[in-house]
mmCIF file of C-alpha atoms in Angstrom:
data_model
loop_
_atom_site.group_PDB
_atom_site.id
_atom_site.type_symbol
_atom_site.label_atom_id
_atom_site.label_comp_id
_atom_site.label_asym_id
_atom_site.label_seq_id
_atom_site.Cartn_x
_atom_site.Cartn_y
_atom_site.Cartn_z
ATOM 1 C CA MET A 1 16.153 -24.085 8.350
ATOM 2 C CA LYS A 2 16.198 -20.896 5.735
ATOM 3 C CA GLY A 3 17.477 -17.653 6.831
ATOM 4 C CA PHE A 4 17.958 -14.259 6.164
ATOM 5 C CA SER A 5 17.321 -12.774 3.110
ATOM 6 C CA PRO A 6 18.561 -9.568 1.770
ATOM 7 C CA GLY A 7 16.655 -9.260 -1.448
ATOM 8 C CA VAL A 8 13.130 -10.373 0.709
ATOM 9 C CA PHE A 9 14.789 -7.465 2.975
ATOM 10 C CA VAL A 10 14.899 -5.084 0.733
ATOM 11 C CA ARG A 11 11.706 -5.388 -0.758
ATOM 12 C CA GLY A 12 10.693 -4.919 2.762
ATOM 13 C CA ILE A 13 12.134 -1.586 2.861
ATOM 14 C CA ALA A 14 10.525 -0.370 0.071
ATOM 15 C CA MET A 15 7.297 -2.237 1.227
ATOM 16 C CA GLY A 16 7.372 0.131 4.459
ATOM 17 C CA ALA A 17 8.069 2.989 2.805
ATOM 18 C CA ALA A 18 4.933 3.003 0.604
ATOM 19 C CA ASP A 19 2.915 2.004 3.418
ATOM 20 C CA VAL A 20 3.618 5.042 5.491
ATOM 21 C CA VAL A 21 2.715 7.694 2.656
ATOM 22 C CA PRO A 22 -1.568 8.600 2.126
ATOM 23 C CA GLY A 23 -2.315 6.910 -1.197
ATOM 24 C CA VAL A 24 0.577 4.280 -1.444
ATOM 25 C CA SER A 25 0.025 0.488 -1.081
ATOM 26 C CA GLY A 26 2.938 -1.922 0.227
ATOM 27 C CA GLY A 27 0.850 -4.355 -1.594
ATOM 28 C CA THR A 28 1.767 -2.920 -4.530
ATOM 29 C CA VAL A 29 5.161 -2.804 -4.042
ATOM 30 C CA ALA A 30 5.293 -6.835 -3.218
ATOM 31 C CA PHE A 31 2.797 -7.145 -6.474
ATOM 32 C CA ILE A 32 5.818 -5.481 -8.182
ATOM 33 C CA THR A 33 8.375 -7.533 -6.762
ATOM 34 C CA GLY A 34 7.677 -10.553 -7.256
ATOM 35 C CA ILE A 35 6.764 -11.619 -4.006
ATOM 36 C CA TYR A 36 3.084 -10.996 -3.923
ATOM 37 C CA ASP A 37 1.892 -15.171 -3.843
ATOM 38 C CA GLU A 38 4.247 -16.080 -1.583
ATOM 39 C CA LEU A 39 3.809 -13.670 0.676
ATOM 40 C CA ILE A 40 0.061 -14.520 0.784
ATOM 41 C CA GLU A 41 0.394 -17.741 1.046
ATOM 42 C CA SER A 42 3.267 -17.693 3.950
ATOM 43 C CA LEU A 43 1.326 -15.283 5.785
ATOM 44 C CA LYS A 44 -1.727 -17.974 5.438
ATOM 45 C CA SER A 45 0.356 -20.929 7.137
ATOM 46 C CA CYS A 46 -0.056 -19.154 10.124
ATOM 47 C CA ASN A 47 -2.145 -21.523 11.083
ATOM 48 C CA LEU A 48 -3.178 -23.552 14.005
ATOM 49 C CA LYS A 49 -1.193 -26.317 11.842
ATOM 50 C CA ALA A 50 2.217 -24.336 12.341
ATOM 51 C CA ILE A 51 1.486 -24.386 16.548
ATOM 52 C CA GLN A 52 1.170 -28.379 15.968
ATOM 53 C CA LEU A 53 3.884 -28.632 14.503
ATOM 54 C CA LEU A 54 5.732 -26.824 17.091
ATOM 55 C CA PHE A 55 5.217 -29.063 19.360
ATOM 56 C CA LYS A 56 4.799 -31.971 17.944
ATOM 57 C CA SER A 57 8.104 -31.761 15.616
ATOM 58 C CA GLY A 58 9.626 -28.975 16.614
ATOM 59 C CA PRO A 59 10.967 -25.151 16.091
ATOM 60 C CA ALA A 60 12.437 -26.420 12.602
ATOM 61 C CA ALA A 61 9.291 -28.175 11.179
ATOM 62 C CA CYS A 62 7.261 -24.814 12.284
ATOM 63 C CA TRP A 63 9.910 -22.434 10.800
ATOM 64 C CA LEU A 64 9.452 -24.352 7.192
ATOM 65 C CA HIS A 65 6.444 -24.830 6.972
ATOM 66 C CA ILE A 66 5.650 -20.666 7.471
ATOM 67 C CA ASN A 67 8.530 -20.097 5.336
ATOM 68 C CA GLY A 68 9.784 -17.724 8.416
ATOM 69 C CA GLY A 69 13.528 -17.128 6.463
ATOM 70 C CA PHE A 70 11.029 -14.909 3.788
ATOM 71 C CA LEU A 71 8.385 -13.071 6.582
ATOM 72 C CA LEU A 72 11.466 -12.677 9.084
ATOM 73 C CA SER A 73 13.513 -10.496 5.715
ATOM 74 C CA LEU A 74 10.688 -8.923 4.618
ATOM 75 C CA MET A 75 8.984 -7.722 8.598
ATOM 76 C CA LEU A 76 12.304 -6.667 9.222
ATOM 77 C CA GLY A 77 12.845 -4.436 6.029
ATOM 78 C CA ILE A 78 9.474 -2.904 6.607
ATOM 79 C CA VAL A 79 9.513 -2.090 10.277
ATOM 80 C CA VAL A 80 12.911 -0.441 9.630
ATOM 81 C CA SER A 81 11.782 1.284 7.035
ATOM 82 C CA VAL A 82 8.507 2.330 8.846
ATOM 83 C CA VAL A 83 10.986 3.652 11.841
ATOM 84 C CA SER A 84 13.322 4.836 10.039
ATOM 85 C CA LEU A 85 11.608 7.166 7.104
ATOM 86 C CA ALA A 86 8.194 8.433 9.601
ATOM 87 C CA ARG A 87 10.243 11.466 9.870
ATOM 88 C CA LEU A 88 11.381 11.786 6.239
ATOM 89 C CA ILE A 89 7.915 10.845 4.426
ATOM 90 C CA SER A 90 6.439 12.993 6.630
ATOM 91 C CA TYR A 91 8.887 15.699 5.858
ATOM 92 C CA GLY A 92 8.872 14.923 2.375
ATOM 93 C CA LEU A 93 4.614 15.345 2.920
ATOM 94 C CA ASP A 94 4.886 19.034 4.479
ATOM 95 C CA LYS A 95 7.813 20.367 2.354
ATOM 96 C CA HIS A 96 8.232 18.510 -1.104
ATOM 97 C CA PRO A 97 4.141 17.391 -1.311
ATOM 98 C CA LEU A 98 4.385 17.897 -5.328
ATOM 99 C CA PRO A 99 7.367 16.062 -6.122
ATOM 100 C CA LEU A 100 6.639 13.308 -3.995
ATOM 101 C CA ALA A 101 2.973 12.623 -5.375
ATOM 102 C CA ALA A 102 4.346 12.818 -8.532
ATOM 103 C CA LEU A 103 6.456 10.106 -7.892
ATOM 104 C CA PHE A 104 4.086 8.028 -6.269
ATOM 105 C CA PHE A 105 1.926 8.466 -9.231
ATOM 106 C CA GLY A 106 4.491 7.715 -11.902
ATOM 107 C CA LEU A 107 4.561 4.356 -9.137
ATOM 108 C CA ILE A 108 1.419 3.442 -9.265
ATOM 109 C CA LEU A 109 0.452 3.723 -12.753
ATOM 110 C CA ALA A 110 3.119 0.970 -14.143
ATOM 111 C CA SER A 111 1.909 -0.943 -11.054
ATOM 112 C CA ALA A 112 -1.325 -0.650 -13.074
ATOM 113 C CA LEU A 113 0.374 -1.878 -16.129
ATOM 114 C CA ILE A 114 1.900 -5.017 -14.673
ATOM 115 C CA VAL A 115 -1.002 -6.247 -12.644
ATOM 116 C CA PHE A 116 -3.267 -5.745 -15.984
ATOM 117 C CA ARG A 117 -0.463 -8.009 -18.339
ATOM 118 C CA GLN A 118 -1.432 -10.924 -15.858
ATOM 119 C CA ILE A 119 -5.031 -11.300 -16.399
ATOM 120 C CA THR A 120 -5.859 -13.721 -18.627
ATOM 121 C CA HIS A 121 -9.085 -13.040 -20.628
ATOM 122 C CA SER A 122 -8.658 -9.529 -19.869
ATOM 123 C CA ARG A 123 -11.439 -8.270 -22.339
ATOM 124 C CA HIS A 124 -13.676 -10.389 -20.565
ATOM 125 C CA GLN A 125 -12.410 -8.920 -16.947
ATOM 126 C CA ILE A 126 -13.408 -5.049 -17.806
ATOM 127 C CA GLY A 127 -16.837 -4.798 -15.766
ATOM 128 C CA TRP A 128 -14.706 -5.829 -13.063
ATOM 129 C CA LEU A 129 -12.145 -3.405 -13.603
ATOM 130 C CA LEU A 130 -14.741 -0.728 -14.023
ATOM 131 C CA PHE A 131 -15.872 -2.221 -10.756
ATOM 132 C CA GLY A 132 -11.729 -0.891 -9.240
ATOM 133 C CA ILE A 133 -11.800 2.568 -10.708
ATOM 134 C CA ALA A 134 -15.007 2.920 -9.501
ATOM 135 C CA PHE A 135 -14.584 1.646 -5.807
ATOM 136 C CA ALA A 136 -11.206 3.368 -5.588
ATOM 137 C CA VAL A 137 -12.771 6.778 -7.097
ATOM 138 C CA ALA A 138 -15.346 6.637 -3.891
ATOM 139 C CA ILE A 139 -12.775 5.916 -1.192
ATOM 140 C CA GLY A 140 -11.421 8.770 -2.502
ATOM 141 C CA GLU A 141 -14.353 10.796 -2.671
ATOM 142 C CA LEU A 142 -14.660 9.852 1.391
ATOM 143 C CA ARG A 143 -13.059 12.844 3.544
ATOM 144 C CA PRO A 144 -11.343 12.173 7.280
ATOM 145 C CA ALA A 145 -13.114 11.688 10.528
ATOM 146 C CA GLU A 146 -12.235 12.331 13.727
ATOM 147 C CA ILE A 147 -11.653 9.551 16.278
ATOM 148 C CA THR A 148 -10.326 9.773 19.019
ATOM 149 C CA ALA A 149 -7.108 7.840 19.591
ATOM 150 C CA THR A 150 -7.494 5.178 22.313
ATOM 151 C CA PRO A 151 -5.975 1.217 22.243
ATOM 152 C CA LEU A 152 -9.232 0.311 21.083
ATOM 153 C CA THR A 153 -9.907 2.561 18.063
ATOM 154 C CA LEU A 154 -5.915 1.927 17.303
ATOM 155 C CA PHE A 155 -6.465 -1.584 17.331
ATOM 156 C CA LEU A 156 -9.627 -1.508 14.902
ATOM 157 C CA SER A 157 -8.155 0.990 12.913
ATOM 158 C CA GLY A 158 -5.235 -1.226 12.188
ATOM 159 C CA ALA A 159 -6.918 -4.431 11.620
ATOM 160 C CA LEU A 160 -8.754 -2.363 9.656
ATOM 161 C CA ALA A 161 -6.247 -0.764 7.710
ATOM 162 C CA ILE A 162 -3.604 -3.492 7.397
ATOM 163 C CA CYS A 163 -6.718 -5.127 4.981
ATOM 164 C CA ALA A 164 -5.764 -2.200 3.014
ATOM 165 C CA MET A 165 -2.201 -2.884 3.036
ATOM 166 C CA ILE A 166 -1.710 -6.162 1.845
ATOM 167 C CA LEU A 167 -4.104 -4.926 -1.380
ATOM 168 C CA PRO A 168 -2.610 -4.098 -4.255
ATOM 169 C CA GLY A 169 -3.514 -0.298 -4.784
ATOM 170 C CA ILE A 170 -5.528 0.303 -1.544
ATOM 171 C CA SER A 171 -3.032 2.880 1.026
ATOM 172 C CA GLY A 172 -3.448 1.748 4.495
ATOM 173 C CA SER A 173 -2.383 5.252 5.299
ATOM 174 C CA PHE A 174 -4.992 6.542 3.818
ATOM 175 C CA ILE A 175 -7.748 4.551 5.014
ATOM 176 C CA LEU A 176 -5.985 5.895 8.567
ATOM 177 C CA LEU A 177 -6.223 9.488 7.354
ATOM 178 C CA LEU A 178 -10.292 8.830 6.420
ATOM 179 C CA LEU A 179 -10.724 7.623 9.938
ATOM 180 C CA GLY A 180 -8.280 10.342 11.543
ATOM 181 C CA MET A 181 -6.200 7.670 13.177
ATOM 182 C CA TYR A 182 -3.079 8.881 10.511
ATOM 183 C CA GLU A 183 -1.305 11.279 12.910
ATOM 184 C CA PRO A 184 -1.804 9.477 15.930
ATOM 185 C CA VAL A 185 -0.182 6.698 14.460
ATOM 186 C CA ILE A 186 2.683 8.555 12.775
ATOM 187 C CA SER A 187 3.514 10.474 16.026
ATOM 188 C CA ALA A 188 3.197 6.825 17.903
ATOM 189 C CA VAL A 189 5.689 6.018 15.983
ATOM 190 C CA LYS A 190 7.984 8.781 15.728
ATOM 191 C CA HIS A 191 7.712 9.363 19.881
ATOM 192 C CA PHE A 192 8.073 5.353 20.585
ATOM 193 C CA GLU A 193 4.661 5.184 22.317
ATOM 194 C CA LEU A 194 4.678 1.770 23.411
ATOM 195 C CA VAL A 195 1.029 1.070 24.613
ATOM 196 C CA SER A 196 -0.872 2.550 20.928
ATOM 197 C CA LEU A 197 2.238 1.118 18.900
ATOM 198 C CA LEU A 198 1.093 -2.803 20.570
ATOM 199 C CA SER A 199 -2.666 -1.595 19.874
ATOM 200 C CA PHE A 200 -1.793 -0.939 16.330
ATOM 201 C CA ALA A 201 -0.241 -3.651 15.759
ATOM 202 C CA ALA A 202 -2.678 -6.085 17.318
ATOM 203 C CA GLY A 203 -5.202 -5.292 14.757
ATOM 204 C CA CYS A 204 -2.733 -5.432 12.049
ATOM 205 C CA GLY A 205 -2.081 -9.079 13.050
ATOM 206 C CA SER A 206 -5.760 -9.610 13.828
ATOM 207 C CA GLY A 207 -6.338 -8.454 10.653
ATOM 208 C CA LEU A 208 -4.080 -10.077 8.692
ATOM 209 C CA MET A 209 -3.885 -13.679 9.639
ATOM 210 C CA LEU A 210 -8.066 -13.172 9.084
ATOM 211 C CA PHE A 211 -8.261 -11.682 5.715
ATOM 212 C CA VAL A 212 -4.924 -12.988 3.841
ATOM 213 C CA ARG A 213 -7.394 -16.446 4.126
ATOM 214 C CA LEU A 214 -9.994 -14.761 2.223
ATOM 215 C CA LEU A 215 -7.170 -13.035 -0.340
ATOM 216 C CA SER A 216 -5.416 -16.396 -0.936
ATOM 217 C CA TRP A 217 -9.415 -18.282 -2.116
ATOM 218 C CA LEU A 218 -9.822 -15.102 -4.387
ATOM 219 C CA MET A 219 -5.727 -15.721 -5.341
ATOM 220 C CA HIS A 220 -6.422 -19.422 -6.677
ATOM 221 C CA HIS A 221 -10.592 -19.350 -7.385
ATOM 222 C CA HIS A 222 -11.105 -15.957 -8.866
ATOM 223 C CA ARG A 223 -7.313 -15.166 -10.334
ATOM 224 C CA PRO A 224 -8.373 -13.118 -13.267
ATOM 225 C CA ARG A 225 -11.066 -10.975 -11.972
ATOM 226 C CA LEU A 226 -9.084 -10.390 -8.591
ATOM 227 C CA LEU A 227 -6.439 -9.232 -10.942
ATOM 228 C CA ALA A 228 -9.308 -6.915 -13.315
ATOM 229 C CA THR A 229 -10.335 -5.551 -9.702
ATOM 230 C CA LEU A 230 -7.064 -5.211 -8.451
ATOM 231 C CA THR A 231 -6.171 -2.831 -11.984
ATOM 232 C CA GLY A 232 -9.411 -0.469 -11.475
ATOM 233 C CA ILE A 233 -7.959 0.423 -7.932
ATOM 234 C CA LEU A 234 -4.446 1.516 -8.960
ATOM 235 C CA LEU A 235 -5.976 3.317 -11.644
ATOM 236 C CA GLY A 236 -8.849 4.777 -9.442
ATOM 237 C CA SER A 237 -6.314 5.515 -6.511
ATOM 238 C CA LEU A 238 -4.395 7.693 -8.730
ATOM 239 C CA THR A 239 -7.522 10.219 -8.089
ATOM 240 C CA ILE A 240 -6.192 10.300 -4.222
ATOM 241 C CA ILE A 241 -2.064 10.492 -4.805
ATOM 242 C CA TRP A 242 -3.011 13.138 -8.384
ATOM 243 C CA PRO A 243 -0.497 16.186 -6.839
ATOM 244 C CA TRP A 244 -1.944 19.347 -7.776
ATOM 245 C CA LYS A 245 -5.287 19.649 -4.761
ATOM 246 C CA LEU A 246 -6.964 22.325 -3.910
ATOM 247 C CA SER A 247 -10.115 23.315 -1.136
ATOM 248 C CA ALA A 248 -13.267 23.815 -2.152
ATOM 249 C CA ASP A 249 -13.078 27.281 -2.453
ATOM 250 C CA GLY A 250 -10.068 27.434 -4.654
ATOM 251 C CA GLN A 251 -7.426 28.045 -1.445
ATOM 252 C CA LEU A 252 -4.001 26.234 -1.344
ATOM 253 C CA LEU A 253 -4.740 23.338 1.313
ATOM 254 C CA SER A 254 -2.648 23.117 4.766
ATOM 255 C CA GLU A 255 -2.225 19.325 4.461
ATOM 256 C CA SER A 256 -1.815 17.750 1.156
ATOM 257 C CA LEU A 257 -4.731 15.749 2.041
ATOM 258 C CA ALA A 258 -7.181 17.528 4.333
ATOM 259 C CA PRO A 259 -10.962 17.701 4.812
ATOM 260 C CA GLY A 260 -12.301 19.677 1.545
ATOM 261 C CA TRP A 261 -9.927 18.689 -0.987
ATOM 262 C CA GLN A 262 -10.632 18.246 -5.060
ATOM 263 C CA ASN A 263 -8.437 17.529 -7.622
ATOM 264 C CA VAL A 264 -7.800 20.853 -10.248
ATOM 265 C CA MET A 265 -5.348 20.991 -13.145
ATOM 266 C CA PRO A 266 -1.888 22.328 -12.741
ATOM 267 C CA TRP A 267 -2.513 25.410 -14.604
ATOM 268 C CA GLU A 268 -5.033 26.242 -11.842
ATOM 269 C CA TYR A 269 -2.487 25.232 -9.336
ATOM 270 C CA ALA A 270 -0.879 27.593 -10.409
ATOM 271 C CA ASN A 271 -2.584 30.535 -9.724
ATOM 272 C CA GLN A 272 -2.078 29.784 -5.980
ATOM 273 C CA VAL A 273 1.591 29.084 -6.407
ATOM 274 C CA ASP A 274 4.486 27.197 -8.363
ATOM 275 C CA SER A 275 2.791 23.954 -9.876
ATOM 276 C CA GLN A 276 6.352 22.353 -10.683
ATOM 277 C CA LEU A 277 5.173 21.163 -13.330
ATOM 278 C CA LEU A 278 7.937 19.961 -15.407
ATOM 279 C CA VAL A 279 9.128 18.767 -11.642
ATOM 280 C CA CYS A 280 6.684 16.681 -11.683
ATOM 281 C CA LEU A 281 5.984 15.369 -15.121
ATOM 282 C CA LEU A 282 10.301 14.094 -14.858
ATOM 283 C CA ILE A 283 9.492 12.816 -11.763
ATOM 284 C CA ALA A 284 6.524 10.860 -12.820
ATOM 285 C CA VAL A 285 8.280 9.358 -14.841
ATOM 286 C CA SER A 286 10.763 8.618 -13.845
ATOM 287 C CA GLY A 287 8.519 6.216 -11.271
ATOM 288 C CA VAL A 288 7.207 4.547 -14.385
ATOM 289 C CA LEU A 289 10.595 3.341 -15.100
ATOM 290 C CA LEU A 290 11.264 3.097 -11.758
ATOM 291 C CA VAL A 291 9.177 0.228 -11.975
ATOM 292 C CA LEU A 292 9.752 -1.519 -14.930
ATOM 293 C CA PHE A 293 12.923 -1.526 -14.123
ATOM 294 C CA LEU A 294 12.108 -3.688 -11.216
ATOM 295 C CA GLU A 295 10.028 -5.860 -12.731
ATOM 296 C CA ARG A 296 12.426 -6.459 -14.896
ATOM 297 C CA ILE A 297 14.874 -7.227 -12.460
ATOM 298 C CA ALA A 298 12.171 -9.731 -10.673
ATOM 299 C CA LYS A 299 11.722 -11.700 -13.520
ATOM 300 C CA SER A 300 15.346 -12.228 -14.071
ATOM 301 C CA HIS A 301 15.977 -13.348 -9.826
#
């Protein structure tokens, strides 16, 4: 049986870190590090056939069928990252929102380039790319709702958010933010609220098992269109992660994505407080270079 893979574990850590941040997708990390297709197919293989193999041929056959070593290594990395980085990411969003947003802006921009380069006959897919941009911008224009955190709402939120998390470009954390469930989930992780965590995890598992089958079918039958749409979503999501935001009346926000925010240019933001423009530019460029470096490493392996 294939066992633990340190390389996949590290990718899982990166995916978990991305999924904690509103505006960034763990699916993007999976794509740029070259494991996206394997991830989708491995998740898809967790089906009734796997259960039949478990009872008929034993654990080894079932493990091989679901690519267990890969999934175990990846999920361990994600869990370790989410648990250990939840506080750190929350601190960064609270104390250093501009540099952190600039970093992820660069990461997403470079990721869009990487996905676009994999589209065959890209000139024929412009319509799907524009659709992806419009979809992401429309999502970004939505504003957070207020939903009471109960086991049922946590389950449903997890089912919806996981579909976004697995797609390059759409942030599951941002979906949680729109639903008003981001803080309850982060709080549950911080304080290890078992009932809330189990409800959310059950929703994630249910949503994931259903959605990966659709995603796998699209990857096999409409890959250029899907990649063009995902490229558009990545580009459109840049409006969500744009570092400089003010409230509708031109005042600073108490939260990075509080209700009523709007994107502004750095010099407009500087009327309120230091825009950290040079620092943000350098960090964004570093994010671009990091993604290109990760892509090169992934290709070499």
